[in-house]
GROMACS .gro file of C-alpha atoms in nm:
model
  506
    1ILE     CA    1  18.624   0.872   9.471
    2ALA     CA    2  18.796   1.198   9.556
    3ILE     CA    3  18.538   1.393   9.351
    4GLU     CA    4  18.253   1.201   9.468
    5LYS     CA    5  18.342   1.286   9.827
    6GLY     CA    6  18.390   1.642   9.740
    7PHE     CA    7  18.758   1.682   9.732
    8ASP     CA    8  18.890   1.911   9.486
    9LEU     CA    9  19.223   1.758   9.322
   10GLU     CA   10  19.373   2.120   9.254
   11LEU     CA   11  19.444   2.413   9.500
   12PRO     CA   12  19.343   2.740   9.378
   13LYS     CA   13  19.596   2.965   9.179
   14LYS     CA   14  19.588   3.226   9.457
   15VAL     CA   15  19.662   2.985   9.730
   16GLU     CA   16  19.954   2.827   9.519
   17GLU     CA   17  20.106   3.158   9.436
   18GLU     CA   18  20.102   3.280   9.826
   19ALA     CA   19  20.289   2.943   9.891
   20LYS     CA   20  20.536   3.024   9.636
   21GLU     CA   21  20.587   3.369   9.776
   22ILE     CA   22  20.653   3.212  10.117
   23LYS     CA   23  20.896   2.949   9.994
   24LYS     CA   24  21.089   3.211   9.799
   25ASN     CA   25  21.134   3.422  10.129
   26GLY     CA   26  21.247   3.097  10.303
   27ILE     CA   27  21.367   3.136  10.655
   28LYS     CA   28  21.475   3.485  10.715
   29GLU     CA   29  21.725   3.583  10.994
   30SER     CA   30  21.449   3.747  11.189
   31ASP     CA   31  21.248   3.412  11.203
   32TYR     CA   32  21.498   3.291  11.455
   33ALA     CA   33  21.419   3.573  11.704
   34GLY     CA   34  21.288   3.460  12.043
   35ARG     CA   35  21.311   3.073  11.945
   36LYS     CA   36  21.491   2.813  12.149
   37ASP     CA   37  21.752   2.677  11.969
   38PHE     CA   38  21.773   2.286  11.954
   39ARG     CA   39  22.008   2.272  11.660
   40LYS     CA   40  22.286   2.120  11.855
   41THR     CA   41  22.064   1.865  12.017
   42LEU     CA   42  22.051   1.517  11.870
   43THR     CA   43  21.714   1.541  11.667
   44PHE     CA   44  21.569   1.269  11.424
   45THR     CA   45  21.265   1.186  11.241
   46ILE     CA   46  21.102   0.851  11.190
   47ASP     CA   47  20.831   0.787  10.929
   48PRO     CA   48  20.723   0.559  10.648
   49SER     CA   49  20.966   0.482  10.365
   50ASP     CA   50  20.736   0.654  10.133
   51ALA     CA   51  20.646   0.975  10.323
   52LYS     CA   52  20.716   1.304  10.182
   53ASP     CA   53  20.607   1.541  10.456
   54PHE     CA   54  20.777   1.518  10.800
   55ASP     CA   55  20.544   1.677  11.073
   56ASP     CA   56  20.725   1.554  11.372
   57ALA     CA   57  21.101   1.517  11.489
   58ILE     CA   58  21.217   1.392  11.819
   59SER     CA   59  21.518   1.522  11.994
   60PHE     CA   60  21.692   1.340  12.293
   61ARG     CA   61  21.946   1.436  12.563
   62VAL     CA   62  22.035   1.250  12.883
   63ILE     CA   63  22.040   1.479  13.189
   64THR     CA   64  22.289   1.380  13.451
   65PRO     CA   65  22.207   1.557  13.772
   66SER     CA   66  22.526   1.665  13.960
   67LEU     CA   67  22.425   1.475  14.267
   68ILE     CA   68  22.446   1.131  14.079
   69LYS     CA   69  22.835   1.198  14.138
   70GLU     CA   70  22.761   1.186  14.500
   71GLY     CA   71  22.560   0.876  14.471
   72VAL     CA   72  22.224   1.033  14.508
   73GLY     CA   73  21.954   1.066  14.235
   74GLU     CA   74  21.927   0.915  13.879
   75LYS     CA   75  21.960   1.004  13.530
   76GLU     CA   76  21.673   1.184  13.358
   77TYR     CA   77  21.594   1.231  13.004
   78GLU     CA   78  21.498   1.541  12.797
   79ILE     CA   79  21.257   1.455  12.516
   80GLY     CA   80  21.148   1.711  12.263
   81ILE     CA   81  20.851   1.646  12.033
   82HIS     CA   82  20.918   1.929  11.769
   83ILE     CA   83  20.606   1.985  11.528
   84ALA     CA   84  20.654   2.177  11.193
   85ASP     CA   85  20.554   2.544  11.281
   86VAL     CA   86  20.283   2.561  11.004
   87SER     CA   87  20.120   2.838  11.182
   88HIS     CA   88  20.417   3.070  11.135
   89TYR     CA   89  20.386   3.060  10.766
   90VAL     CA   90  19.997   3.008  10.742
   91LYS     CA   91  19.871   3.343  10.869
   92VAL     CA   92  19.502   3.389  10.974
   93ASP     CA   93  19.253   3.451  10.698
   94SER     CA   94  19.536   3.407  10.419
   95ALA     CA   95  19.415   3.245  10.121
   96LEU     CA   96  19.627   2.953  10.235
   97ASP     CA   97  19.449   2.955  10.569
   98LEU     CA   98  19.109   2.981  10.430
   99GLU     CA   99  19.165   2.707  10.182
  100ALA     CA  100  19.311   2.465  10.459
  101ARG     CA  101  19.023   2.551  10.685
  102GLU     CA  102  18.768   2.441  10.427
  103ARG     CA  103  18.955   2.140  10.335
  104GLY     CA  104  19.026   2.031  10.696
  105THR     CA  105  19.274   1.777  10.603
  106SER     CA  106  19.501   1.606  10.351
  107VAL     CA  107  19.354   1.299  10.186
  108TYR     CA  108  19.555   0.975  10.136
  109LEU     CA  109  19.412   0.758   9.860
  110VAL     CA  110  19.613   0.458   9.742
  111ASP     CA  111  19.769   0.623   9.425
  112ARG     CA  112  19.780   0.980   9.528
  113THR     CA  113  19.769   1.249   9.802
  114ILE     CA  114  19.532   1.547   9.794
  115PRO     CA  115  19.728   1.778  10.025
  116MET     CA  116  19.575   2.042  10.243
  117LEU     CA  117  19.873   2.273  10.163
  118PRO     CA  118  20.055   2.323   9.852
  119GLU     CA  119  20.343   2.097   9.839
  120ILE     CA  120  20.625   2.359   9.823
  121LEU     CA  121  20.518   2.408  10.181
  122SER     CA  122  20.407   2.063  10.293
  123ASN     CA  123  20.707   1.854  10.144
  124ASP     CA  124  20.973   2.133  10.173
  125LEU     CA  125  20.964   2.444  10.367
  126CYS     CA  126  20.744   2.312  10.648
  127SER     CA  127  20.873   1.951  10.618
  128LEU     CA  128  21.136   1.861  10.890
  129VAL     CA  129  21.384   1.720  10.628
  130PRO     CA  130  21.733   1.612  10.746
  131ASN     CA  131  22.034   1.868  10.755
  132LYS     CA  132  21.811   2.168  10.716
  133ASP     CA  133  21.712   2.447  10.975
  134ARG     CA  134  21.346   2.423  11.031
  135LEU     CA  135  21.098   2.621  11.246
  136THR     CA  136  20.916   2.420  11.499
  137MET     CA  137  20.667   2.449  11.774
  138SER     CA  138  20.775   2.231  12.046
  139ALA     CA  139  20.669   2.025  12.357
  140VAL     CA  140  20.978   1.951  12.565
  141PHE     CA  141  20.953   1.706  12.884
  142ILE     CA  142  21.187   1.594  13.140
  143VAL     CA  143  21.121   1.259  13.212
  144ASP     CA  144  21.245   0.987  13.474
  145LYS     CA  145  21.331   0.625  13.378
  146ASN     CA  146  20.965   0.527  13.443
  147ALA     CA  147  20.861   0.791  13.186
  148LYS     CA  148  20.697   1.005  13.461
  149VAL     CA  149  20.715   1.382  13.337
  150LYS     CA  150  20.901   1.592  13.599
  151ASN     CA  151  20.917   1.907  13.393
  152GLU     CA  152  20.765   2.052  13.059
  153TRP     CA  153  20.826   2.352  12.853
  154TYR     CA  154  20.646   2.468  12.541
  155GLY     CA  155  20.736   2.717  12.272
  156ARG     CA  156  20.874   2.800  11.916
  157THR     CA  157  21.201   2.640  11.852
  158VAL     CA  158  21.433   2.595  11.571
  159ILE     CA  159  21.581   2.240  11.492
  160ASN     CA  160  21.797   2.085  11.246
  161SER     CA  161  21.725   1.700  11.208
  162GLN     CA  162  22.041   1.491  11.198
  163LYS     CA  163  21.896   1.182  11.079
  164ARG     CA  164  21.571   1.067  10.877
  165PHE     CA  165  21.485   0.705  10.980
  166THR     CA  166  21.234   0.480  10.808
  167TYR     CA  167  21.035   0.276  11.053
  168GLU     CA  168  21.227  -0.034  10.942
  169GLU     CA  169  21.565   0.132  10.994
  170ALA     CA  170  21.442   0.256  11.343
  171GLU     CA  171  21.328  -0.090  11.416
  172GLU     CA  172  21.685  -0.218  11.333
  173SER     CA  173  21.841   0.041  11.540
  174ILE     CA  174  21.647  -0.065  11.850
  175LYS     CA  175  21.732  -0.417  11.817
  176LYS     CA  176  22.097  -0.414  11.694
  177SER     CA  177  22.360  -0.275  11.897
  178ASP     CA  178  22.576  -0.166  11.615
  179SER     CA  179  22.323   0.022  11.440
  180PRO     CA  180  22.306   0.411  11.425
  181LEU     CA  181  22.157   0.568  11.745
  182HIS     CA  182  22.106   0.225  11.898
  183ARG     CA  183  22.139   0.338  12.278
  184GLU     CA  184  21.909   0.665  12.221
  185LEU     CA  185  21.642   0.460  12.049
  186SER     CA  186  21.671   0.180  12.295
  187ILE     CA  187  21.615   0.401  12.571
  188LEU     CA  188  21.314   0.586  12.408
  189ASN     CA  189  21.166   0.228  12.330
  190ASN     CA  190  21.172   0.155  12.716
  191LEU     CA  191  21.017   0.496  12.785
  192ALA     CA  192  20.767   0.462  12.542
  193LYS     CA  193  20.670   0.095  12.658
  194GLU     CA  194  20.629   0.248  13.006
  195LEU     CA  195  20.393   0.518  12.877
  196THR     CA  196  20.208   0.247  12.719
  197LYS     CA  197  20.170   0.059  13.030
  198GLU     CA  198  20.054   0.331  13.220
  199ARG     CA  199  19.770   0.415  12.966
  200PHE     CA  200  19.649   0.045  12.994
  201ALA     CA  201  19.654   0.090  13.365
  202GLN     CA  202  19.421   0.382  13.318
  203GLY     CA  203  19.178   0.200  13.111
  204ALA     CA  204  19.277   0.270  12.752
  205ILE     CA  205  19.179   0.032  12.485
  206SER     CA  206  19.401  -0.160  12.246
  207LEU     CA  207  19.261  -0.140  11.904
  208ASP     CA  208  19.529  -0.197  11.646
  209GLN     CA  209  19.377  -0.277  11.297
  210GLU     CA  210  19.582  -0.437  11.033
  211GLU     CA  211  19.620  -0.198  10.754
  212VAL     CA  212  19.723  -0.288  10.380
  213LYS     CA  213  19.925  -0.086  10.118
  214PHE     CA  214  19.964  -0.174   9.748
  215ALA     CA  215  20.271  -0.179   9.525
  216LEU     CA  216  20.150  -0.012   9.203
  217ASP     CA  217  20.272  -0.051   8.846
  218LYS     CA  218  20.318   0.257   8.629
  219ASP     CA  219  19.974   0.281   8.538
  220GLY     CA  220  19.854   0.256   8.886
  221ALA     CA  221  19.711  -0.107   8.873
  222PRO     CA  222  19.802  -0.299   9.214
  223ILE     CA  223  20.048  -0.580   9.140
  224LYS     CA  224  20.093  -0.667   9.522
  225VAL     CA  225  19.881  -0.610   9.834
  226ILE     CA  226  20.109  -0.574  10.139
  227ILE     CA  227  20.001  -0.577  10.528
  228LYS     CA  228  20.175  -0.291  10.702
  229GLU     CA  229  20.384  -0.406  10.986
  230ARG     CA  230  20.352  -0.228  11.312
  231GLY     CA  231  20.679  -0.270  11.513
  232ASP     CA  232  20.836  -0.097  11.809
  233SER     CA  233  20.927   0.193  11.618
  234ASN     CA  234  20.588   0.263  11.523
  235ARG     CA  235  20.473   0.253  11.871
  236LEU     CA  236  20.750   0.454  11.985
  237ILE     CA  237  20.658   0.747  11.784
  238GLU     CA  238  20.286   0.701  11.854
  239GLU     CA  239  20.328   0.712  12.222
  240PHE     CA  240  20.535   1.029  12.237
  241MET     CA  241  20.288   1.200  11.995
  242LEU     CA  242  20.018   1.088  12.234
  243LEU     CA  243  20.206   1.236  12.532
  244ALA     CA  244  20.255   1.590  12.353
  245ASN     CA  245  19.889   1.568  12.247
  246LYS     CA  246  19.761   1.513  12.586
  247LYS     CA  247  19.992   1.751  12.778
  248VAL     CA  248  19.908   2.035  12.538
  249ALA     CA  249  19.543   1.989  12.574
  250GLU     CA  250  19.594   2.000  12.961
  251PHE     CA  251  19.815   2.300  12.944
  252LEU     CA  252  19.554   2.468  12.737
  253SER     CA  253  19.249   2.374  12.941
  254PRO     CA  254  19.089   2.634  13.153
  255LYS     CA  255  19.018   2.346  13.419
  256SER     CA  256  19.372   2.194  13.406
  257PRO     CA  257  19.581   2.170  13.716
  258TYR     CA  258  19.820   2.454  13.565
  259LYS     CA  259  19.556   2.717  13.644
  260GLN     CA  260  19.462   2.687  13.993
  261SER     CA  261  19.422   3.058  14.063
  262PRO     CA  262  19.051   3.117  14.187
  263GLU     CA  263  18.958   3.389  13.934
  264LYS     CA  264  19.002   3.165  13.643
  265THR     CA  265  18.663   3.070  13.470
  266GLU     CA  266  18.539   2.798  13.234
  267ASN     CA  267  18.551   3.045  12.953
  268ASP     CA  268  18.860   3.183  13.012
  269SER     CA  269  19.037   3.014  12.748
  270VAL     CA  270  18.918   2.827  12.424
  271SER     CA  271  19.059   2.527  12.299
  272ILE     CA  272  18.973   2.256  12.035
  273TYR     CA  273  18.981   1.912  12.181
  274ARG     CA  274  18.974   1.553  12.039
  275VAL     CA  275  18.703   1.398  12.218
  276HIS     CA  276  18.583   1.055  12.221
  277ASP     CA  277  18.248   0.960  12.394
  278LEU     CA  278  18.135   0.656  12.566
  279PRO     CA  279  18.000   0.385  12.363
  280SER     CA  280  17.610   0.391  12.339
  281LYS     CA  281  17.456   0.112  12.565
  282GLU     CA  282  17.256  -0.016  12.261
  283LYS     CA  283  17.591  -0.073  12.074
  284MET     CA  284  17.723  -0.254  12.377
  285THR     CA  285  17.441  -0.484  12.426
  286ASP     CA  286  17.472  -0.572  12.054
  287LEU     CA  287  17.837  -0.627  12.082
  288VAL     CA  288  17.795  -0.866  12.381
  289PHE     CA  289  17.540  -1.061  12.186
  290PHE     CA  290  17.786  -1.112  11.894
  291LEU     CA  291  18.089  -1.178  12.142
  292ARG     CA  292  17.866  -1.452  12.347
  293SER     CA  293  17.755  -1.596  12.021
  294LEU     CA  294  18.120  -1.654  11.951
  295GLY     CA  295  18.163  -1.809  12.292
  296HIS     CA  296  18.322  -1.546  12.470
  297LYS     CA  297  18.197  -1.470  12.830
  298ILE     CA  298  18.163  -1.087  12.857
  299SER     CA  299  17.977  -0.884  13.102
  300LEU     CA  300  17.840  -0.545  13.121
  301VAL     CA  301  17.911  -0.287  13.407
  302ASN     CA  302  17.656   0.005  13.399
  303GLY     CA  303  17.571  -0.100  13.027
  304ILE     CA  304  17.936  -0.075  12.918
  305ILE     CA  305  18.199  -0.370  12.853
  306PRO     CA  306  18.488  -0.271  13.088
  307SER     CA  307  18.799  -0.182  12.878
  308SER     CA  308  19.004  -0.430  13.083
  309GLU     CA  309  18.761  -0.707  12.959
  310ILE     CA  310  18.814  -0.586  12.584
  311ASN     CA  311  19.168  -0.582  12.609
  312ASN     CA  312  19.208  -0.935  12.770
  313LEU     CA  313  18.980  -1.067  12.488
  314LEU     CA  314  19.183  -0.915  12.231
  315LYS     CA  315  19.498  -1.040  12.390
  316LYS     CA  316  19.342  -1.396  12.417
  317LEU     CA  317  19.265  -1.371  12.038
  318GLU     CA  318  19.608  -1.250  11.906
  319GLY     CA  319  19.688  -1.461  11.623
  320LYS     CA  320  19.378  -1.654  11.600
  321ASN     CA  321  19.141  -1.662  11.307
  322GLU     CA  322  18.876  -1.449  11.452
  323GLU     CA  323  19.110  -1.167  11.594
  324ASN     CA  324  19.032  -0.906  11.293
  325THR     CA  325  18.665  -0.988  11.289
  326VAL     CA  326  18.618  -0.926  11.670
  327ASN     CA  327  18.857  -0.625  11.670
  328ARG     CA  328  18.634  -0.462  11.378
  329ALA     CA  329  18.310  -0.545  11.572
  330ILE     CA  330  18.463  -0.356  11.869
  331ILE     CA  331  18.563  -0.065  11.672
  332ARG     CA  332  18.216  -0.040  11.510
  333SER     CA  333  18.041  -0.039  11.845
  334MET     CA  334  18.254   0.247  11.955
  335ALA     CA  335  18.143   0.629  11.919
  336LYS     CA  336  18.366   0.828  11.665
  337ALA     CA  337  18.634   1.057  11.793
  338ILE     CA  338  18.540   1.418  11.698
  339TYR     CA  339  18.698   1.778  11.744
  340SER     CA  340  18.494   1.999  11.984
  341THR     CA  341  18.532   2.298  12.201
  342LYS     CA  342  18.371   2.119  12.498
  343ASN     CA  343  18.590   1.866  12.659
  344ILE     CA  344  18.463   1.531  12.752
  345GLY     CA  345  18.779   1.339  12.747
  346HIS     CA  346  18.904   1.070  12.522
  347TYR     CA  347  18.730   0.744  12.626
  348GLY     CA  348  18.944   0.491  12.383
  349LEU     CA  349  19.279   0.652  12.501
  350ALA     CA  350  19.152   0.704  12.860
  351PHE     CA  351  19.280   1.074  12.877
  352GLU     CA  352  19.088   1.324  13.047
  353TYR     CA  353  19.250   1.592  12.811
  354TYR     CA  354  19.360   1.526  12.461
  355THR     CA  355  19.392   1.751  12.145
  356HIS     CA  356  19.560   1.733  11.808
  357PHE     CA  357  19.889   1.921  11.809
  358THR     CA  358  20.130   1.681  11.615
  359SER     CA  359  20.033   1.701  11.237
  360PRO     CA  360  19.962   2.054  11.124
  361ILE     CA  361  20.112   1.990  10.786
  362ARG     CA  362  19.782   1.745  10.741
  363ARG     CA  363  19.530   1.854  10.973
  364TYR     CA  364  19.382   2.211  11.013
  365PRO     CA  365  19.269   2.177  11.399
  366ASP     CA  366  19.643   2.121  11.471
  367ILE     CA  367  19.710   2.468  11.311
  368ILE     CA  368  19.461   2.623  11.527
  369VAL     CA  369  19.597   2.437  11.831
  370HIS     CA  370  19.946   2.588  11.760
  371ARG     CA  371  19.783   2.935  11.736
  372LEU     CA  372  19.608   2.900  12.063
  373LEU     CA  373  19.912   2.768  12.233
  374ALA     CA  374  20.131   3.068  12.093
  375ASN     CA  375  19.872   3.318  12.224
  376TYR     CA  376  19.851   3.155  12.551
  377LEU     CA  377  20.228   3.154  12.606
  378VAL     CA  378  20.226   3.533  12.552
  379GLY     CA  379  19.915   3.603  12.766
  380LYS     CA  380  19.687   3.693  12.491
  381LYS     CA  381  19.333   3.575  12.583
  382LEU     CA  382  19.068   3.478  12.338
  383LYS     CA  383  18.731   3.633  12.404
  384LYS     CA  384  18.419   3.436  12.467
  385GLU     CA  385  18.283   3.523  12.125
  386HIS     CA  386  18.542   3.327  11.971
  387LEU     CA  387  18.409   3.017  12.113
  388LEU     CA  388  18.141   2.992  11.834
  389GLU     CA  389  18.390   3.029  11.554
  390TYR     CA  390  18.597   2.756  11.672
  391GLU     CA  391  18.295   2.528  11.734
  392LYS     CA  392  18.223   2.583  11.376
  393ILE     CA  393  18.606   2.492  11.286
  394ALA     CA  394  18.579   2.182  11.485
  395GLN     CA  395  18.252   2.064  11.319
  396ILE     CA  396  18.385   2.133  10.971
  397SER     CA  397  18.702   1.953  11.060
  398SER     CA  398  18.516   1.654  11.193
  399GLU     CA  399  18.282   1.616  10.876
  400GLN     CA  400  18.593   1.655  10.657
  401GLU     CA  401  18.791   1.380  10.841
  402LYS     CA  402  18.500   1.152  10.792
  403ARG     CA  403  18.484   1.222  10.418
  404ALA     CA  404  18.853   1.170  10.388
  405SER     CA  405  18.848   0.857  10.573
  406ASP     CA  406  18.554   0.723  10.370
  407ALA     CA  407  18.738   0.816  10.050
  408GLU     CA  408  19.063   0.649  10.186
  409ARG     CA  409  18.876   0.337  10.256
  410ALA     CA  410  18.690   0.324   9.927
  411SER     CA  411  19.025   0.370   9.749
  412ILE     CA  412  19.156   0.077   9.910
  413LYS     CA  413  18.854  -0.136   9.835
  414TYR     CA  414  18.878  -0.033   9.472
  415LYS     CA  415  19.225  -0.126   9.440
  416GLN     CA  416  19.157  -0.471   9.608
  417VAL     CA  417  18.878  -0.539   9.370
  418GLU     CA  418  19.103  -0.426   9.100
  419TYR     CA  419  19.377  -0.679   9.231
  420MET     CA  420  19.123  -0.962   9.238
  421SER     CA  421  18.995  -0.867   8.880
  422LYS     CA  422  19.313  -1.023   8.748
  423ARG     CA  423  19.273  -1.343   8.951
  424LEU     CA  424  18.935  -1.466   8.823
  425GLY     CA  425  18.924  -1.839   8.875
  426GLU     CA  426  19.207  -1.842   9.115
  427LYS     CA  427  19.190  -2.033   9.448
  428PHE     CA  428  19.288  -1.874   9.792
  429GLU     CA  429  19.246  -1.938  10.159
  430GLY     CA  430  19.054  -1.713  10.348
  431ILE     CA  431  18.874  -1.625  10.671
  432ILE     CA  432  18.503  -1.588  10.746
  433SER     CA  433  18.467  -1.228  10.845
  434GLY     CA  434  18.060  -1.189  10.830
  435ILE     CA  435  17.759  -1.428  10.816
  436THR     CA  436  17.426  -1.317  10.700
  437GLU     CA  437  17.118  -1.510  10.554
  438TRP     CA  438  17.212  -1.434  10.201
  439GLY     CA  439  17.574  -1.551  10.220
  440ILE     CA  440  17.915  -1.555  10.394
  441TYR     CA  441  18.179  -1.267  10.368
  442ILE     CA  442  18.524  -1.392  10.354
  443GLU     CA  443  18.848  -1.214  10.377
  444GLU     CA  444  19.131  -1.348  10.169
  445MET     CA  445  19.417  -1.420  10.407
  446GLU     CA  446  19.725  -1.261  10.242
  447THR     CA  447  19.546  -0.945  10.098
  448LYS     CA  448  19.263  -0.885  10.320
  449CYS     CA  449  19.037  -0.882  10.008
  450GLU     CA  450  18.682  -0.932  10.126
  451GLY     CA  451  18.414  -1.076   9.916
  452LEU     CA  452  18.093  -1.251   9.938
  453ALA     CA  453  18.002  -1.627   9.881
  454ARG     CA  454  17.633  -1.638   9.805
  455VAL     CA  455  17.406  -1.907   9.993
  456ARG     CA  456  17.227  -1.970   9.681
  457GLU     CA  457  17.565  -2.103   9.525
  458MET     CA  458  17.637  -2.344   9.798
  459LYS     CA  459  17.506  -2.642   9.612
  460ASP     CA  460  17.623  -2.913   9.855
  461ASP     CA  461  17.332  -2.877  10.089
  462PHE     CA  462  17.036  -2.648  10.221
  463TYR     CA  463  17.168  -2.398  10.440
  464VAL     CA  464  16.972  -2.204  10.723
  465PHE     CA  465  17.107  -1.908  10.898
  466ASN     CA  466  17.120  -1.923  11.279
  467GLU     CA  467  17.104  -1.556  11.395
  468LYS     CA  468  17.163  -1.659  11.784
  469LYS     CA  469  17.461  -1.844  11.704
  470LEU     CA  470  17.594  -1.643  11.376
  471GLU     CA  471  17.619  -1.949  11.182
  472LEU     CA  472  17.499  -2.115  10.871
  473VAL     CA  473  17.409  -2.492  10.910
  474GLY     CA  474  17.348  -2.739  10.642
  475GLN     CA  475  17.033  -2.907  10.704
  476LYS     CA  476  17.139  -3.276  10.581
  477LYS     CA  477  17.509  -3.289  10.627
  478LYS     CA  478  17.520  -3.049  10.945
  479ASN     CA  479  17.804  -2.848  10.809
  480ARG     CA  480  17.855  -2.551  10.995
  481TYR     CA  481  18.013  -2.209  10.885
  482ARG     CA  482  18.096  -1.970  11.168
  483LEU     CA  483  18.309  -1.649  11.210
  484GLY     CA  484  18.669  -1.702  11.203
  485ASP     CA  485  18.651  -2.047  11.020
  486ARG     CA  486  18.922  -2.079  10.757
  487VAL     CA  487  18.766  -2.175  10.417
  488LYS     CA  488  18.902  -2.240  10.055
  489ILE     CA  489  18.759  -1.999   9.811
  490LYS     CA  490  18.774  -1.922   9.430
  491VAL     CA  491  18.728  -1.598   9.274
  492LYS     CA  492  18.408  -1.600   9.082
  493GLY     CA  493  18.363  -1.224   8.975
  494VAL     CA  494  18.420  -0.871   9.056
  495ASP     CA  495  18.225  -0.545   9.002
  496LEU     CA  496  18.458  -0.220   9.005
  497GLU     CA  497  18.198   0.000   8.989
  498ARG     CA  498  18.012  -0.138   9.312
  499LYS     CA  499  18.364  -0.219   9.458
  500THR     CA  500  18.245  -0.603   9.527
  501ILE     CA  501  18.405  -0.934   9.486
  502ASP     CA  502  18.219  -1.256   9.447
  503TYR     CA  503  18.388  -1.571   9.585
  504ILE     CA  504  18.266  -1.936   9.546
  505LEU     CA  505  18.334  -2.175   9.861
  506ILE     CA  506  18.529  -2.479   9.756
   0.00000   0.00000   0.00000
């Protein structure tokens, strides 16, 4: 799958050697110069239990204004979002840089990672591991109890993370008062919830898709399919990363409120944005048709379904059989988010400015954004002629990201088919996820393994496809199969090469 999508599994020797040299030098005394020191501030990371590269850490401090003693004012919080300072090590036009630029992204397949940077950097020197000094690029915010940003600071820093949480451990710390850092994580969790509320008030769309991961045996064969849980700890990290990405984009934008002096022009600075266009009216019309066929009353305003209507519908469907199917249909009707030097805003997040700043270990555009920020902070302006070069980088990164996500999806599908190949003849419960004239697509409930039950094998009746209502109807017995229906299935066969599963309805 990796080779088919054009990803080279090995990094060139020159790149590995360059990384080894950087690692050998480690962090030198001179590297600390000009950095703000956060080593004494409480700092921690929250990542999946199997993560090897830690891009981001959060620092937290309660600020008690002196006026509080006199009964005036309220507590404020300093929240630092510290990101591995990859651009400190990966210099422009070095072998590392050119390779990363071409790759654009790390690729996460089920049984392996194809890293954008050599592992001695991505899992070691750049990774924000606990109890070691690490160089970071930071966005630091002072916020009030409603998560309103009162003050902000950007720059190069040094941190020393005191704790590495897994999502599960952080979840427990939020809920249990006797767990490590319970107070701090609870405050951060409440602030994150305020940020979420604010986003949805602005028109963001809630699209949480269920994701699966696999337990593999020593030969890489799947022995268990697990649905990834998304709790408060996931959302907490997500919200603060969104905040950092949004604020850095505002800070770098020539039109941003930070640059109100009249001599500023549109081309005064260059940035790479993460943009998400409005959905096409054609796709929205199809989506409305689809949702109405399921019995949902949905209206269009200027050719688009208002985001509040989408969110209300998804809320209504929470925990229902058709939730995933509707969620997928909505995602399919959306435009793809891409990288660009032209800022058109981010429709899905409802942000006017947005970029990628928080994952430079695994995404090349983030390295570029770090460089732009570093230049901007010392007053170094980029010339207009750089615009074309950055547009090219944005385009390559967008293409590579699409290839990587196609490869990731194909690897998941492959492992699901492989999992079902050991279960031929077994019976499962499933949910109808798609209906066509040739058959019914069914997603097995526990593992999300999707397969097809063909109409020609439904021997109990003669079934006709009703396109308007998206249902299959038996002519004699009037049995109906609709999206979201629960059905019992048997695994008939699989085709590993084509990555398909055949089910029989029972």
